[in-house]
PDB file of C-alpha atoms in Angstrom:
ATOM      1  CA  MET A   1       0.369  45.768   9.111  1.00 88.00           C
ATOM      2  CA  ASN A   2       1.244  45.093  12.721  1.00 91.00           C
ATOM      3  CA  ALA A   3       3.848  46.981  14.749  1.00 93.00           C
ATOM      4  CA  SER A   4       6.609  44.380  14.551  1.00 91.00           C
ATOM      5  CA  ASP A   5       6.426  44.306  10.739  1.00 92.00           C
ATOM      6  CA  VAL A   6       6.552  48.095  10.552  1.00 93.00           C
ATOM      7  CA  ALA A   7       9.434  48.269  13.050  1.00 93.00           C
ATOM      8  CA  SER A   8      11.338  45.824  10.857  1.00 92.00           C
ATOM      9  CA  ILE A   9      10.597  47.835   7.692  1.00 91.00           C
ATOM     10  CA  LEU A  10      11.725  51.070   9.346  1.00 92.00           C
ATOM     11  CA  ASN A  11      14.679  49.359  11.022  1.00 91.00           C
ATOM     12  CA  VAL A  12      13.699  50.616  14.490  1.00 93.00           C
ATOM     13  CA  SER A  13      12.832  48.848  17.736  1.00 93.00           C
ATOM     14  CA  ALA A  14       9.211  48.208  18.706  1.00 92.00           C
ATOM     15  CA  PRO A  15       9.419  50.640  21.674  1.00 94.00           C
ATOM     16  CA  SER A  16      10.832  53.353  19.369  1.00 93.00           C
ATOM     17  CA  LEU A  17       8.016  52.771  16.878  1.00 94.00           C
ATOM     18  CA  ARG A  18       5.497  53.073  19.714  1.00 94.00           C
ATOM     19  CA  ALA A  19       7.078  56.376  20.847  1.00 94.00           C
ATOM     20  CA  TYR A  20       7.104  57.742  17.276  1.00 94.00           C
ATOM     21  CA  SER A  21       3.469  56.731  16.790  1.00 94.00           C
ATOM     22  CA  GLN A  22       2.437  58.378  20.045  1.00 94.00           C
ATOM     23  CA  LEU A  23       4.252  61.567  19.029  1.00 94.00           C
ATOM     24  CA  LEU A  24       2.357  61.624  15.717  1.00 94.00           C
ATOM     25  CA  GLU A  25      -0.944  61.006  17.499  1.00 94.00           C
ATOM     26  CA  GLN A  26      -0.218  63.843  19.943  1.00 94.00           C
ATOM     27  CA  ASN A  27       0.092  66.106  16.902  1.00 93.00           C
ATOM     28  CA  GLY A  28      -3.248  65.062  15.410  1.00 93.00           C
ATOM     29  CA  TYR A  29      -2.219  62.193  13.104  1.00 93.00           C
ATOM     30  CA  LYS A  30      -4.575  59.199  13.345  1.00 94.00           C
ATOM     31  CA  ILE A  31      -3.288  55.626  13.185  1.00 93.00           C
ATOM     32  CA  HIS A  32      -6.016  52.972  12.936  1.00 94.00           C
ATOM     33  CA  LYS A  33      -6.343  50.607  15.907  1.00 93.00           C
ATOM     34  CA  ASN A  34      -7.944  47.154  15.890  1.00 93.00           C
ATOM     35  CA  ALA A  35     -10.480  45.777  18.395  1.00 93.00           C
ATOM     36  CA  ASN A  36      -7.624  45.010  20.822  1.00 93.00           C
ATOM     37  CA  LYS A  37      -6.504  48.652  20.603  1.00 92.00           C
ATOM     38  CA  GLN A  38      -3.314  47.674  18.781  1.00 93.00           C
ATOM     39  CA  ARG A  39      -2.100  49.986  16.044  1.00 94.00           C
ATOM     40  CA  GLN A  40      -2.574  48.730  12.509  1.00 95.00           C
ATOM     41  CA  TYR A  41      -0.382  50.572  10.037  1.00 94.00           C
ATOM     42  CA  ASN A  42      -1.090  51.116   6.347  1.00 93.00           C
ATOM     43  CA  GLU A  43       1.361  52.135   3.629  1.00 90.00           C
ATOM     44  CA  HIS A  44       0.619  55.835   4.133  1.00 90.00           C
ATOM     45  CA  ASP A  45       1.378  55.527   7.869  1.00 93.00           C
ATOM     46  CA  ILE A  46       4.720  53.893   7.047  1.00 91.00           C
ATOM     47  CA  ASP A  47       5.494  56.683   4.546  1.00 89.00           C
ATOM     48  CA  ILE A  48       4.661  59.326   7.192  1.00 90.00           C
ATOM     49  CA  LEU A  49       6.890  57.593   9.763  1.00 92.00           C
ATOM     50  CA  SER A  50       9.691  57.252   7.177  1.00 89.00           C
ATOM     51  CA  ALA A  51       9.435  60.937   6.310  1.00 89.00           C
ATOM     52  CA  MET A  52       9.487  61.936   9.987  1.00 90.00           C
ATOM     53  CA  LEU A  53      12.610  59.857  10.604  1.00 89.00           C
ATOM     54  CA  ALA A  54      14.270  61.149   7.425  1.00 87.00           C
ATOM     55  CA  LEU A  55      13.677  64.780   8.450  1.00 88.00           C
ATOM     56  CA  LYS A  56      15.084  64.052  11.903  1.00 89.00           C
ATOM     57  CA  ASN A  57      18.080  62.052  10.610  1.00 86.00           C
ATOM     58  CA  ARG A  58      19.035  64.704   8.081  1.00 83.00           C
ATOM     59  CA  GLY A  59      19.369  67.114  10.975  1.00 84.00           C
ATOM     60  CA  GLU A  60      16.840  69.492   9.459  1.00 77.00           C
ATOM     61  CA  LEU A  61      14.374  69.209  12.336  1.00 88.00           C
ATOM     62  CA  SER A  62      14.136  67.790  15.836  1.00 91.00           C
ATOM     63  CA  LEU A  63      11.983  64.701  16.240  1.00 91.00           C
ATOM     64  CA  LYS A  64       9.125  66.759  17.674  1.00 93.00           C
ATOM     65  CA  GLU A  65       9.363  69.336  14.844  1.00 92.00           C
ATOM     66  CA  ALA A  66       9.431  66.541  12.272  1.00 91.00           C
ATOM     67  CA  ALA A  67       6.327  64.971  13.865  1.00 93.00           C
ATOM     68  CA  ILE A  68       4.498  68.321  13.706  1.00 92.00           C
ATOM     69  CA  LYS A  69       5.477  68.800  10.059  1.00 92.00           C
ATOM     70  CA  VAL A  70       4.450  65.329   8.835  1.00 90.00           C
ATOM     71  CA  SER A  71       1.203  65.428  10.869  1.00 91.00           C
ATOM     72  CA  SER A  72      -0.069  68.492   9.023  1.00 88.00           C
ATOM     73  CA  ALA A  73      -2.892  67.873   6.557  1.00 84.00           C
ATOM     74  CA  ASP A  74      -1.013  69.355   3.585  1.00 85.00           C
ATOM     75  CA  PHE A  75       2.175  67.296   4.076  1.00 87.00           C
ATOM     76  CA  SER A  76       3.126  64.885   1.288  1.00 83.00           C
ATOM     77  CA  PRO A  77       5.565  62.156   2.339  1.00 82.00           C
ATOM     78  CA  SER A  78       6.803  61.829  -1.258  1.00 79.00           C
ATOM     79  CA  SER A  79       8.393  65.255  -0.874  1.00 76.00           C
ATOM     80  CA  VAL A  80      10.820  63.637   1.583  1.00 76.00           C
ATOM     81  CA  VAL A  81      10.935  59.917   0.799  1.00 74.00           C
ATOM     82  CA  GLN A  82       9.813  57.519  -1.907  1.00 62.00           C
ATOM     83  CA  SER A  83       6.465  55.883  -1.312  1.00 48.00           C
ATOM     84  CA  ILE A  84       6.339  52.168  -0.606  1.00 48.00           C
ATOM     85  CA  ALA A  85       4.783  51.526  -4.025  1.00 51.00           C
ATOM     86  CA  GLU A  86       7.667  53.362  -5.711  1.00 58.00           C
ATOM     87  CA  ARG A  87      10.214  51.496  -3.605  1.00 54.00           C
ATOM     88  CA  LYS A  88       8.607  48.156  -4.532  1.00 55.00           C
ATOM     89  CA  ARG A  89       8.634  49.110  -8.213  1.00 61.00           C
ATOM     90  CA  ASP A  90      12.302  50.136  -7.978  1.00 59.00           C
ATOM     91  CA  GLU A  91      13.204  46.914  -6.157  1.00 57.00           C
ATOM     92  CA  GLN A  92      11.470  44.814  -8.806  1.00 59.00           C
ATOM     93  CA  SER A  93      13.201  46.638 -11.634  1.00 61.00           C
ATOM     94  CA  ALA A  94      16.539  46.240  -9.842  1.00 55.00           C
ATOM     95  CA  MET A  95      15.885  42.509  -9.573  1.00 57.00           C
ATOM     96  CA  THR A  96      15.520  42.041 -13.314  1.00 54.00           C
ATOM     97  CA  VAL A  97      18.706  40.638 -14.716  1.00 48.00           C
ATOM     98  CA  GLU A  98      20.196  42.382 -17.678  1.00 53.00           C
ATOM     99  CA  PRO A  99      22.073  40.150 -20.108  1.00 51.00           C
ATOM    100  CA  PHE A 100      25.820  39.978 -19.681  1.00 50.00           C
ATOM    101  CA  ASP A 101      27.916  41.575 -22.352  1.00 66.00           C
ATOM    102  CA  ASN A 102      30.624  39.437 -23.945  1.00 75.00           C
ATOM    103  CA  GLU A 103      33.444  40.741 -21.736  1.00 78.00           C
ATOM    104  CA  LEU A 104      31.635  39.952 -18.492  1.00 80.00           C
ATOM    105  CA  TYR A 105      30.670  36.538 -19.793  1.00 75.00           C
ATOM    106  CA  ARG A 106      34.305  35.800 -20.700  1.00 79.00           C
ATOM    107  CA  ILE A 107      35.480  36.874 -17.237  1.00 82.00           C
ATOM    108  CA  LEU A 108      32.845  34.682 -15.646  1.00 80.00           C
ATOM    109  CA  GLU A 109      34.021  31.703 -17.724  1.00 80.00           C
ATOM    110  CA  LEU A 110      37.648  32.311 -16.720  1.00 84.00           C
ATOM    111  CA  MET A 111      36.675  32.471 -13.078  1.00 86.00           C
ATOM    112  CA  SER A 112      34.672  29.280 -13.425  1.00 84.00           C
ATOM    113  CA  ASP A 113      37.617  27.492 -15.060  1.00 82.00           C
ATOM    114  CA  GLU A 114      39.898  28.725 -12.282  1.00 87.00           C
ATOM    115  CA  MET A 115      37.473  27.386  -9.664  1.00 87.00           C
ATOM    116  CA  VAL A 116      37.433  23.962 -11.338  1.00 86.00           C
ATOM    117  CA  ALA A 117      41.246  23.908 -11.350  1.00 86.00           C
ATOM    118  CA  MET A 118      41.376  24.941  -7.708  1.00 89.00           C
ATOM    119  CA  ARG A 119      38.910  22.218  -6.757  1.00 88.00           C
ATOM    120  CA  ALA A 120      41.058  19.603  -8.496  1.00 87.00           C
ATOM    121  CA  GLU A 121      44.155  20.950  -6.726  1.00 89.00           C
ATOM    122  CA  ASN A 122      42.332  20.883  -3.386  1.00 89.00           C
ATOM    123  CA  LYS A 123      41.276  17.293  -3.991  1.00 89.00           C
ATOM    124  CA  ALA A 124      44.874  16.265  -4.742  1.00 89.00           C
ATOM    125  CA  LEU A 125      46.127  18.077  -1.644  1.00 89.00           C
ATOM    126  CA  ASN A 126      43.461  16.411   0.501  1.00 89.00           C
ATOM    127  CA  GLU A 127      44.464  12.977  -0.814  1.00 90.00           C
ATOM    128  CA  ARG A 128      48.115  13.732  -0.070  1.00 90.00           C
ATOM    129  CA  LEU A 129      47.173  14.931   3.400  1.00 89.00           C
ATOM    130  CA  VAL A 130      45.276  11.704   4.098  1.00 90.00           C
ATOM    131  CA  GLY A 131      48.344   9.710   3.006  1.00 89.00           C
ATOM    132  CA  LEU A 132      50.628  11.747   5.236  1.00 89.00           C
ATOM    133  CA  GLU A 133      48.256  11.345   8.171  1.00 89.00           C
ATOM    134  CA  SER A 134      48.243   7.554   7.770  1.00 89.00           C
ATOM    135  CA  LYS A 135      52.076   7.522   7.648  1.00 89.00           C
ATOM    136  CA  GLN A 136      52.141   9.680  10.758  1.00 89.00           C
ATOM    137  CA  ASP A 137      49.771   7.302  12.539  1.00 87.00           C
ATOM    138  CA  ALA A 138      51.953   4.302  11.600  1.00 87.00           C
ATOM    139  CA  THR A 139      55.077   6.109  12.823  1.00 87.00           C
ATOM    140  CA  LEU A 140      53.406   7.007  16.123  1.00 86.00           C
ATOM    141  CA  LYS A 141      52.342   3.383  16.606  1.00 85.00           C
ATOM    142  CA  ALA A 142      55.898   2.186  15.926  1.00 84.00           C
ATOM    143  CA  ILE A 143      57.286   4.702  18.425  1.00 82.00           C
ATOM    144  CA  GLU A 144      54.748   3.599  21.022  1.00 81.00           C
ATOM    145  CA  SER A 145      55.644  -0.035  20.359  1.00 79.00           C
ATOM    146  CA  ASP A 146      59.372   0.759  20.746  1.00 78.00           C
ATOM    147  CA  ASN A 147      58.662   2.597  23.968  1.00 76.00           C
ATOM    148  CA  GLU A 148      56.715  -0.387  25.291  1.00 77.00           C
ATOM    149  CA  GLY A 149      59.613  -2.686  24.304  1.00 74.00           C
ATOM    150  CA  ASN A 150      62.085  -0.375  26.019  1.00 80.00           C
ATOM    151  CA  GLU A 151      59.960  -0.351  29.151  1.00 83.00           C
ATOM    152  CA  GLN A 152      59.849  -4.152  29.163  1.00 82.00           C
ATOM    153  CA  MET A 153      63.597  -4.313  28.602  1.00 85.00           C
ATOM    154  CA  ASN A 154      64.186  -1.887  31.470  1.00 84.00           C
ATOM    155  CA  GLU A 155      61.955  -3.964  33.739  1.00 86.00           C
ATOM    156  CA  LEU A 156      63.902  -7.137  32.861  1.00 86.00           C
ATOM    157  CA  MET A 157      67.223  -5.383  33.445  1.00 89.00           C
ATOM    158  CA  ASN A 158      66.039  -4.210  36.865  1.00 89.00           C
ATOM    159  CA  GLU A 159      64.965  -7.767  37.746  1.00 89.00           C
ATOM    160  CA  ILE A 160      68.355  -9.106  36.631  1.00 89.00           C
ATOM    161  CA  LYS A 161      70.138  -6.518  38.778  1.00 90.00           C
ATOM    162  CA  LYS A 162      68.012  -7.471  41.761  1.00 89.00           C
ATOM    163  CA  LEU A 163      68.767 -11.178  41.234  1.00 89.00           C
ATOM    164  CA  ASN A 164      72.491 -10.463  40.860  1.00 87.00           C
ATOM    165  CA  ALA A 165      72.404  -8.463  44.087  1.00 88.00           C
ATOM    166  CA  LYS A 166      70.685 -11.358  45.871  1.00 87.00           C
ATOM    167  CA  ILE A 167      73.205 -13.837  44.504  1.00 85.00           C
ATOM    168  CA  GLU A 168      76.094 -11.673  45.678  1.00 85.00           C
ATOM    169  CA  SER A 169      74.481 -11.284  49.071  1.00 83.00           C
ATOM    170  CA  LEU A 170      73.974 -15.030  49.403  1.00 81.00           C
ATOM    171  CA  GLU A 171      77.565 -15.715  48.359  1.00 77.00           C
ATOM    172  CA  GLU A 172      78.820 -13.283  50.971  1.00 77.00           C
ATOM    173  CA  GLN A 173      76.646 -14.861  53.616  1.00 72.00           C
ATOM    174  CA  SER A 174      77.727 -18.358  52.702  1.00 68.00           C
ATOM    175  CA  GLN A 175      81.396 -17.391  52.875  1.00 66.00           C
ATOM    176  CA  GLN A 176      80.932 -15.768  56.263  1.00 66.00           C
ATOM    177  CA  LYS A 177      79.061 -18.712  57.763  1.00 63.00           C
ATOM    178  CA  LYS A 178      81.317 -21.494  56.501  1.00 63.00           C
ATOM    179  CA  PRO A 179      83.683 -22.456  59.249  1.00 63.00           C
ATOM    180  CA  SER A 180      87.213 -23.071  58.199  1.00 63.00           C
ATOM    181  CA  LEU A 181      88.445 -26.600  57.733  1.00 65.00           C
ATOM    182  CA  LEU A 182      90.331 -26.520  61.020  1.00 66.00           C
ATOM    183  CA  ALA A 183      87.361 -25.130  62.856  1.00 65.00           C
ATOM    184  CA  ARG A 184      85.245 -27.921  61.506  1.00 65.00           C
ATOM    185  CA  LEU A 185      87.761 -30.578  62.508  1.00 71.00           C
ATOM    186  CA  PHE A 186      88.250 -29.321  66.012  1.00 72.00           C
ATOM    187  CA  LYS A 187      84.762 -28.061  66.561  1.00 66.00           C
ATOM    188  CA  LYS A 188      85.145 -25.690  69.243  1.00 53.00           C
TER     189      LYS A 188
END
């Protein structure tokens, strides 16, 4: 297995795995390397690394002491952690589904029925929401239309006021310019 796979299995970073591997190698443990001098880990290597980390994490030993202990020829990783084969066997047995007893099956049915009812209720609420949204849209359009009508009405009223002001102004001017009847007769 390559380093990234092992780092993922051990839940450590690649640089940490490299440091742990170097520490083991400094204490005499051999990890196989390929032609490119990259470490290739086997299940036993992973078990050794797991045991080293377990000893360190339990607070029993420092990392260096744990590396020395697991690197010794008489060390058995199974004394600290389960082997990968045992973990795989346990995972497979945990994955097998045991039949439900009647009580659990009944609870599951009730929950399923409740979900169906909730879905129907959600559908009805969604339909009602769509109806309310369309009414809201129609109301907003009517308000906008009224506002446009009011704006037009205001514009017309302003024009009428302007025209009335002009008419008044013209009337005043015409009254001021008209000479009186006497003035017209005697044109001075």
